Coordinates of C-alpha atoms and ligand atoms in Angstrom, one line a residue:
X1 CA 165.6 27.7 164.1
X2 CA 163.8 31.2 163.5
X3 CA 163.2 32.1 160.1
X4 CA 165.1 35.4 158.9
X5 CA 163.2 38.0 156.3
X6 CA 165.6 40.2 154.6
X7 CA 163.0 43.2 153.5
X8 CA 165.0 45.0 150.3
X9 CA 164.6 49.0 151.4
X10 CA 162.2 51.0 149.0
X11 CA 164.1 53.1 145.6
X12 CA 163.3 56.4 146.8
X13 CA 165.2 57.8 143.5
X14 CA 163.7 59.9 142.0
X15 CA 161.4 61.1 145.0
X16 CA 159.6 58.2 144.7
X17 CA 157.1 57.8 147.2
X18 CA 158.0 61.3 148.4
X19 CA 155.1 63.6 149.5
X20 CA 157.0 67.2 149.0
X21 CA 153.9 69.7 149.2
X22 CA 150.3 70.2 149.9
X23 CA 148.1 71.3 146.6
X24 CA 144.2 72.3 146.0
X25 CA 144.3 71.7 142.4
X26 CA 144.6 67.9 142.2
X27 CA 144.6 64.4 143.6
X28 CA 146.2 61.7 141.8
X29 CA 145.9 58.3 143.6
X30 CA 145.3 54.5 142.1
X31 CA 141.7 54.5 141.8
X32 CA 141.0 58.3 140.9
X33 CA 142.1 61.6 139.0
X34 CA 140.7 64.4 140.4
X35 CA 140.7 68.4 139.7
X36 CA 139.7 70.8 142.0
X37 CA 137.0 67.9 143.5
X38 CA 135.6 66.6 140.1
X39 CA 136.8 63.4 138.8
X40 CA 138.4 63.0 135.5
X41 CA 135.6 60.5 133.8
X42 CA 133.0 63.1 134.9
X43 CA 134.8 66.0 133.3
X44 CA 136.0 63.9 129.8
X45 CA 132.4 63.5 129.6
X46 CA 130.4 66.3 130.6
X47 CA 133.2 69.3 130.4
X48 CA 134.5 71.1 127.7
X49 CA 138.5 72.4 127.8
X50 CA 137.3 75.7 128.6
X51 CA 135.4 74.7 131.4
X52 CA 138.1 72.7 132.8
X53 CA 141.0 75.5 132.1
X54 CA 138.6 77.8 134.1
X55 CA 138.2 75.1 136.7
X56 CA 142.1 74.8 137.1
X57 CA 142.9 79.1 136.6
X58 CA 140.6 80.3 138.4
X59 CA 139.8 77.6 141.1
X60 CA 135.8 77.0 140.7
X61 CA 133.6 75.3 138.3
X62 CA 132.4 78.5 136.2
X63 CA 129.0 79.8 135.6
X64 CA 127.7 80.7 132.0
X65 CA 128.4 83.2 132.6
X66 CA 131.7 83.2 133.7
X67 CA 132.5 80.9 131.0
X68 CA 131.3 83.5 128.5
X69 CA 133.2 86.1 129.7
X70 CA 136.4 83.7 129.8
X71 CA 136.3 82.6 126.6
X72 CA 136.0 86.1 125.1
X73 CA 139.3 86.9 127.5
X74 CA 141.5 83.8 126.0
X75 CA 139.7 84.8 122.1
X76 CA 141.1 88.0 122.2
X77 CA 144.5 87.1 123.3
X78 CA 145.1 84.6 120.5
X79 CA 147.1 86.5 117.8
X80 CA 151.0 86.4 118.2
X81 CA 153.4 89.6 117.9
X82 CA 154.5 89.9 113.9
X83 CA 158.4 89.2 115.2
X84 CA 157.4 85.8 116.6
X85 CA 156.2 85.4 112.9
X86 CA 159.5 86.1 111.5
X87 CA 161.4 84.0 114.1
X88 CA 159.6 81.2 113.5
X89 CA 159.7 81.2 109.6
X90 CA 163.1 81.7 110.6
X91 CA 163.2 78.4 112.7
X92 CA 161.3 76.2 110.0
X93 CA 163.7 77.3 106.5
X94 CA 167.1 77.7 108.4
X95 CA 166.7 74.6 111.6
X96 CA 163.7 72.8 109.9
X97 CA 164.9 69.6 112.3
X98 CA 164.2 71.4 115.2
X99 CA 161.9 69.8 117.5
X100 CA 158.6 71.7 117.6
X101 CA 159.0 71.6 121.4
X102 CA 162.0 73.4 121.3
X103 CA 160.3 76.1 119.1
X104 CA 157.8 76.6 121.1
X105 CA 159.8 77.4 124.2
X106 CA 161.9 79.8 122.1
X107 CA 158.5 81.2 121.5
X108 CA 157.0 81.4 124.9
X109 CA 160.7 82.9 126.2
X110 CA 160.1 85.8 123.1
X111 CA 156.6 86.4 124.2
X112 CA 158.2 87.1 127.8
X113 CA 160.3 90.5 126.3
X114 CA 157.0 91.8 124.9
X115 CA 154.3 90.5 127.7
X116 CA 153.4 94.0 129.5
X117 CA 153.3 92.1 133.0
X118 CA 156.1 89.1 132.6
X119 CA 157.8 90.7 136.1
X120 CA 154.7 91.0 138.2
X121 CA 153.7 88.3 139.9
X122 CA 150.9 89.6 141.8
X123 CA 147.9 87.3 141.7
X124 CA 145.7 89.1 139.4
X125 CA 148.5 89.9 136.7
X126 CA 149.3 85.9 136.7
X127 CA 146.1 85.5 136.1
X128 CA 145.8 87.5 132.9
X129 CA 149.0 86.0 131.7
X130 CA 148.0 82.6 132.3
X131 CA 145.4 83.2 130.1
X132 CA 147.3 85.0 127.3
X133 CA 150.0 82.0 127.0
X134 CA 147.0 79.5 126.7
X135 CA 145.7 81.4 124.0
X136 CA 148.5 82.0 122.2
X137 CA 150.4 78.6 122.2
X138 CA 147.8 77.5 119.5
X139 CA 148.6 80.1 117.0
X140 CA 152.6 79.3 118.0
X141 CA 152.1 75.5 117.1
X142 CA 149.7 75.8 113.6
X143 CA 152.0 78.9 112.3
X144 CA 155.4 76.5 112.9
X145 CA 153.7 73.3 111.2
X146 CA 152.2 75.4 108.2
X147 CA 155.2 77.0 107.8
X148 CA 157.1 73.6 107.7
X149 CA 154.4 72.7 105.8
X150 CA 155.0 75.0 103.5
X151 CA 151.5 76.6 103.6
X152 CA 150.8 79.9 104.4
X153 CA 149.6 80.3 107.8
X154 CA 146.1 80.9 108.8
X155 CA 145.3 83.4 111.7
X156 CA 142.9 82.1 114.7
X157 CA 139.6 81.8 114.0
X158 CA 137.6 83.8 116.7
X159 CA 134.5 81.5 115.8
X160 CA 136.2 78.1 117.1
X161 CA 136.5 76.9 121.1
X162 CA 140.2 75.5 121.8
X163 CA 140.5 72.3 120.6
X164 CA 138.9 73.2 117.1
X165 CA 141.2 76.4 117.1
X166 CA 144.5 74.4 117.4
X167 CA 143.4 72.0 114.9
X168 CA 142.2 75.1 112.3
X169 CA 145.8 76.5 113.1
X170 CA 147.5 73.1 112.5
X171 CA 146.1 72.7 109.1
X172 CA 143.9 75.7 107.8
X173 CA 141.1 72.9 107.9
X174 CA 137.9 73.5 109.9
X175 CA 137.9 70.0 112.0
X176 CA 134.8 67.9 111.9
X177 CA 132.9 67.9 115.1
X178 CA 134.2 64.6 116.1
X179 CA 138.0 65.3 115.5
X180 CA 137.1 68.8 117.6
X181 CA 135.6 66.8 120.2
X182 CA 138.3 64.0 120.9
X183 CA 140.9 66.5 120.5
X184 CA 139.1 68.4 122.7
X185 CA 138.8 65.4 125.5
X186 CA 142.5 64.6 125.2
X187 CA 143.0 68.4 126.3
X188 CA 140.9 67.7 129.4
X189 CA 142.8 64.4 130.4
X190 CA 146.1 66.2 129.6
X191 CA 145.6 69.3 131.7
X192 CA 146.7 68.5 135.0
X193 CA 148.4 66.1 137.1
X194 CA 149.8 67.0 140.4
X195 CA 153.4 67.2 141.1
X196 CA 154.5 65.4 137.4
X197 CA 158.2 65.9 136.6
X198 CA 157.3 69.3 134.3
X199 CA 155.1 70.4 136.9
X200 CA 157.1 70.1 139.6
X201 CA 159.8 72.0 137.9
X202 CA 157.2 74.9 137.2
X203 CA 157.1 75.4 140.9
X204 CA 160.6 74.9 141.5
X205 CA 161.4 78.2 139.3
X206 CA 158.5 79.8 140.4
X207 CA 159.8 79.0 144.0
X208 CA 162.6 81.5 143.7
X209 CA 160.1 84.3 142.8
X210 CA 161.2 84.0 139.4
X211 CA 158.4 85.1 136.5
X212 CA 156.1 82.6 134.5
X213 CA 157.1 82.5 131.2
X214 CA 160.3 81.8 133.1
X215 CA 158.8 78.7 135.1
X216 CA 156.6 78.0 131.9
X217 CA 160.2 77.5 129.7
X218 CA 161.2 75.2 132.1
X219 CA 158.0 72.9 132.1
X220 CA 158.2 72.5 128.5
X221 CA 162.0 71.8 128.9
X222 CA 160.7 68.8 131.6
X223 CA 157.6 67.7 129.1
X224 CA 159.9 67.6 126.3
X225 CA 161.5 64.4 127.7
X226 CA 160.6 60.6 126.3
X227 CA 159.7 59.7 129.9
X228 CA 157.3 62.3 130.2
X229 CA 155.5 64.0 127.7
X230 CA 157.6 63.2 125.0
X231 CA 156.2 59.6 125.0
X232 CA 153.1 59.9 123.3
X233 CA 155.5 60.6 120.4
X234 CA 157.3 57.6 121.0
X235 CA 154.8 55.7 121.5
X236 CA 153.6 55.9 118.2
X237 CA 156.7 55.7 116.8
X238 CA 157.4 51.8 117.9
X239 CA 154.2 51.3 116.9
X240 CA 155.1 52.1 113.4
X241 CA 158.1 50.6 114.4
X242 CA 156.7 47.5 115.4
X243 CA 154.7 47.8 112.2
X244 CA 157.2 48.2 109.6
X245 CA 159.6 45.0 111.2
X246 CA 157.0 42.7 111.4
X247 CA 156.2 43.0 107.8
X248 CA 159.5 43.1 106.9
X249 CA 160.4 40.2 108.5
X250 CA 157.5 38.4 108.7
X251 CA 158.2 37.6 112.1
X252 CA 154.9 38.4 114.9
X253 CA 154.4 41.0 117.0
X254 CA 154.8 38.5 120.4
X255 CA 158.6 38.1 118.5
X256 CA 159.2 41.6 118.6
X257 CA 158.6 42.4 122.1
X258 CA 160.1 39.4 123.5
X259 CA 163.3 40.4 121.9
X260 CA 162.4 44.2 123.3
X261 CA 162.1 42.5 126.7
X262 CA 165.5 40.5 125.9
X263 CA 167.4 43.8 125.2
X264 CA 166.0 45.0 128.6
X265 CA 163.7 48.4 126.5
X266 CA 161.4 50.8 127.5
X267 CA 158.0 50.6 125.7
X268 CA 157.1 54.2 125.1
X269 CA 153.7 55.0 126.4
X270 CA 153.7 52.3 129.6
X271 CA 154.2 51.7 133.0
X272 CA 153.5 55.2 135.8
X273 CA 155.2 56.3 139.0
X274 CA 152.1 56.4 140.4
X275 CA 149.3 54.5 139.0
X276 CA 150.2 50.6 139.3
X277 CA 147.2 49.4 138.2
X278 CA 146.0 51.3 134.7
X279 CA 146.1 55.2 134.1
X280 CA 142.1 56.1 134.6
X281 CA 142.9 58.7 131.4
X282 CA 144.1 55.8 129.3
X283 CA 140.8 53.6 128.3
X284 CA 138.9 57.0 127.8
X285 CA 141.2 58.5 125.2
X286 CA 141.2 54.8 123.6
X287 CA 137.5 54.9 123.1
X288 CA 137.3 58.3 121.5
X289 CA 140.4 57.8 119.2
X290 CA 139.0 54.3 118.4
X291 CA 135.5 56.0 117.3
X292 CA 137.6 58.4 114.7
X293 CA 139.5 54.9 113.5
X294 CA 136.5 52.8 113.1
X295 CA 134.6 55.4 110.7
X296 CA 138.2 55.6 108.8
X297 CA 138.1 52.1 108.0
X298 CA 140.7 49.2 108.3
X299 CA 143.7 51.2 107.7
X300 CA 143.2 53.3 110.3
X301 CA 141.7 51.0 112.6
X302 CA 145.0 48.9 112.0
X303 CA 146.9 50.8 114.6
X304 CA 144.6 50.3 117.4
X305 CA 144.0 46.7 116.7
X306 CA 148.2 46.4 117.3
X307 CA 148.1 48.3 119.7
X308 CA 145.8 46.3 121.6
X309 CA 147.9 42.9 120.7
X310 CA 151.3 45.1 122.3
X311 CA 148.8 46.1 125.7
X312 CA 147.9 42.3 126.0
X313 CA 151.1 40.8 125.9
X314 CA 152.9 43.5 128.2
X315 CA 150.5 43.1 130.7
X316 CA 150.5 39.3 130.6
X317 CA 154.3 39.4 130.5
X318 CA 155.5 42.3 132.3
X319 CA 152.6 43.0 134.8
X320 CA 152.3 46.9 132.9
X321 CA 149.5 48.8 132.2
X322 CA 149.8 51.6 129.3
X323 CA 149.4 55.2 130.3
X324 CA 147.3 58.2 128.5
X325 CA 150.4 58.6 126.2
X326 CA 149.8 55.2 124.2
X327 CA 146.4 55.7 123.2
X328 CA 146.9 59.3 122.7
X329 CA 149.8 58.2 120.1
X330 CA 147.3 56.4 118.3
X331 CA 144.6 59.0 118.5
X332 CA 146.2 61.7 117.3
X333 CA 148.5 59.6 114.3
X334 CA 144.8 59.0 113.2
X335 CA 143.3 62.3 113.1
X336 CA 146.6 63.1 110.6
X337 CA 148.5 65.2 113.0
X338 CA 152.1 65.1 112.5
X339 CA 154.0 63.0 115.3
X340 CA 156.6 65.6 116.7
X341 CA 153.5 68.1 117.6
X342 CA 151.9 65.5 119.4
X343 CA 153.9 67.1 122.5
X344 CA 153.4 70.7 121.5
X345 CA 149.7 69.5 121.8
X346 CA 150.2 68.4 125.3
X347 CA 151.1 71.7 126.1
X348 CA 148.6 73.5 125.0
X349 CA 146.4 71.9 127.5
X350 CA 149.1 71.4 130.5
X351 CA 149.9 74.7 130.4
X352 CA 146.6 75.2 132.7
X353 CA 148.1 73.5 135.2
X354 CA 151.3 74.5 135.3
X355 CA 149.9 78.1 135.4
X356 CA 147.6 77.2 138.6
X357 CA 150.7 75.6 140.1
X358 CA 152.4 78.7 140.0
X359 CA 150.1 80.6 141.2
X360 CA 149.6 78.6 144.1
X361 CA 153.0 78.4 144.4
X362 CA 153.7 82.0 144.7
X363 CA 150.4 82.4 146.9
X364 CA 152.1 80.7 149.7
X365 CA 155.9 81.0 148.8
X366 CA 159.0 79.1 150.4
X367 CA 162.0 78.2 148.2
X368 CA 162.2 74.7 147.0
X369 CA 165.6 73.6 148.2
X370 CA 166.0 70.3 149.6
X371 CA 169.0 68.3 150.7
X372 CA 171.4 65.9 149.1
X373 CA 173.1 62.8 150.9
X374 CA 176.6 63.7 149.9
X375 CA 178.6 60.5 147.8
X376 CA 181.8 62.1 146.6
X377 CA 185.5 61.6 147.8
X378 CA 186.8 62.1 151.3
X379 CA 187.8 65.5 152.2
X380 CA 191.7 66.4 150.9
X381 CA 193.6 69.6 150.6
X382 CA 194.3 71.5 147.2
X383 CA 197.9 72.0 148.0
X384 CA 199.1 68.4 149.7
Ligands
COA401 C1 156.7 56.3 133.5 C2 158.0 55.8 134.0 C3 159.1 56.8 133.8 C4 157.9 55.5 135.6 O1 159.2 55.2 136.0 P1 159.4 54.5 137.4 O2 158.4 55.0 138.4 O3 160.8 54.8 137.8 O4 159.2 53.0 137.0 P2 158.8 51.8 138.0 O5 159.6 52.0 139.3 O6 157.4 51.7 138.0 O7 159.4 50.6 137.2 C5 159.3 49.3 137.7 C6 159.9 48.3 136.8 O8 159.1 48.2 135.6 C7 159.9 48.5 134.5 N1 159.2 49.3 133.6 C8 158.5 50.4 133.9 N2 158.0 51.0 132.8 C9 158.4 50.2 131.7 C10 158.2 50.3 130.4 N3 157.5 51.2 129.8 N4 158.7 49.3 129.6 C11 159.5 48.3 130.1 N5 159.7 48.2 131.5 C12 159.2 49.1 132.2 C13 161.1 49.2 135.0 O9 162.3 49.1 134.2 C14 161.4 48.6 136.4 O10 162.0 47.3 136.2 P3 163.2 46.9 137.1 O11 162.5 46.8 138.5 O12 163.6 45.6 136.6 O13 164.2 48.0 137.1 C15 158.4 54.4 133.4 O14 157.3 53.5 133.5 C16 158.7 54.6 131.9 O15 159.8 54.9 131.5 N6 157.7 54.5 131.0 C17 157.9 54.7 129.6 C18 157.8 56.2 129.3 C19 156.4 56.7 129.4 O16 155.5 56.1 128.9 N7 156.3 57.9 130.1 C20 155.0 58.5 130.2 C21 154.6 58.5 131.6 S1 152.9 59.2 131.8

């Protein structure tokens, strides 16, 4: 008697597995993260954000230099136009429950009526865009939270690198230098990431030689979602979730998720299309965050300590590893940033790569159209 094998064909939904272009600005596989040929370890510990957005924009690792000059370049694009100040106070008093992500597309799409180049998209004028929507998507975020804050908005302060600029804008507040700093390392693990789902729809717009504020709109669209971006959110919020039911019910933490696992869930902030065994991005963002929790003191420190428990038992029970977003909840819940920016935030980092991608997209253009294997009803006529 031979033995028969029955081998289950591979889920390609959702492209998976799919190779569907070439790129120079990043290689994501299971044992590395790398941009433009320098791996992301290296780079979270010896980069700053700037050096990194430069390594991404303009495709080499800068000189002083260089860096000098681009830092004065993104500096002096950083104010917004006074009508995206009246649109957005607009946004906060009459649709406060807006999502902030959803704000700040409206924002980027007003900036694109008043951008002197937003229809050229010859290499050097995406470049000088590129670098006016990364400076300016700081000053959209902190002017929508103070205003929903009810605070009066500060302008950017000239004197602050990115990551201490957003947090200023956020708050009015000059950070500490160890807030500045993790913020600033999450900006570098955020910034790029291949052909991810807000990425890839980036280059799709930009495919059809439409502008980038255009493709840019579109990304944040993608980002927005819980499966993508949006999870560092969510991932916070079960947390506090998880939190609130175990000390209302007094029931443990390993009781909650096995009734999540029961009711077949998602847990926000786990699991990756591509890396199976652990996001590289994941254990350096919980070692920063941590170091802000531990000189907080218990109550801040509570979060990670649960948040360890929920890693340990989904990975003895379901095999998962958490990705950047579940530390990066954490993180940023404990420098006192509210939870629907933590998104925003992600932007203001990705929007480095999504700007390379469509440069390089439009460098070497062909229009992204694939094909679809057709699964509707047989072919009839409109008049039988
Ligand atoms: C990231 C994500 C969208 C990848 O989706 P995907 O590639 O289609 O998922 P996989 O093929 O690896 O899933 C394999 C199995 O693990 C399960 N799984 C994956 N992530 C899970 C999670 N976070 N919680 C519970 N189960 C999960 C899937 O349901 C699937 O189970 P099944 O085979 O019984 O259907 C998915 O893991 C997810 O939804 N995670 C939560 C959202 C998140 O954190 N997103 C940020 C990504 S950086």
């Amino acid at each position: 008697m031979t033995a028969t094998t029955t081998s289950k064909a591979p889920d390609t939904r959702g492209l998976a597995g799919q190779t569907v272009g070439e790129t120079s600005i990043c290689s994501v596989n299971q044992t590395q993260l790398i941009y433009r040929g320098y791996e992301i370890a290296d780079l979270a510990e010896h980069a700053s954000f700037e050096e990194v957005a430069f390594l991404l924009l303009e495709g080499h690792k800068p000189s002083a230099e260089e860096l000098g000059r681009f830092k004065r370049e993104v500096e002096a694009e950083r104010a917004i136009p006074d009508g995206l100040k009246t649109l957005l106070r607009e946004l906060a008093t009459k649709a406060p429950k807006t999502h902030p992500m959803s704000v700040l597309r409206t924002g980027i799409s007003y900036l694109s009526h008043f951008d002197p180049e937003t229809e050229d998209n010859a290499p050097a004028a995406e470049l000088r865009k590129s670098k006016r929507l990364l400076a300016k998507i700081p000053t959209i975020i902190g002017y929508g939270q103070m205003t929903l804050d009810g605070k009066t908005p500060v302008e950017p302060d000239p004197s602050l690198g990115h990551a201490a600029n957003l947090l200023w804008c956020m708050t009015g507040k000059e950070p500490s230098e160890l807030d500045a700093r993790v913020m600033d390392v999450s900006l570098i693990l955020y910034a790029e990431h291949d052909f991810n789902a807000s990425t890839f729809a980036c280059r799709v717009i930009a495919s059809t030689e439409s502008d980038m504020h255009s493709a840019v709109c579109g990304g944040i669209g993608a980002l927005k979602g819980p499966l993508h971006g949006g999870a560092n959110e969510m991932a916070m919020q079960m947390l506090k979730d998880i939190d609130r039911d175990t000390a209302r019910s007094g029931e443990s933490v390993e009781a909650w998720m096995t009734k999540a696992f029961a009711e077949k869930r998602k847990l926000m902030g786990f699991g990756h299309r591509v890396y199976k065994n652990g996001d590289h991005r994941a254990g350096i963002l919980r070692s920063w965050g941590l170091k802000i929790a531990e000189k907080q003191g218990p109550q801040a420190k509570k979060w990670f300590d649960l948040g360890d428990t929920v890693q340990a038992i989904m990975l003895r029970d379901k095999k998962i590893h958490p990705n950047v977003d579940f530390p990066c909840g954490m993180t940023y819940f404990v420098m006192g940033i509210p939870v629907p920016q933590y998104t925003p935030i992600f932007v203001a980092s990705r929007i480095t790569g999504w700007c390379a991608h469509i440069m390089e997209q439009h460098a070497n253009n062909r229009i992204i159209r694939p094909l679809a294997e057709y699964a509707g009803p047989a072919l009839s006529s409109w008049n039988a």
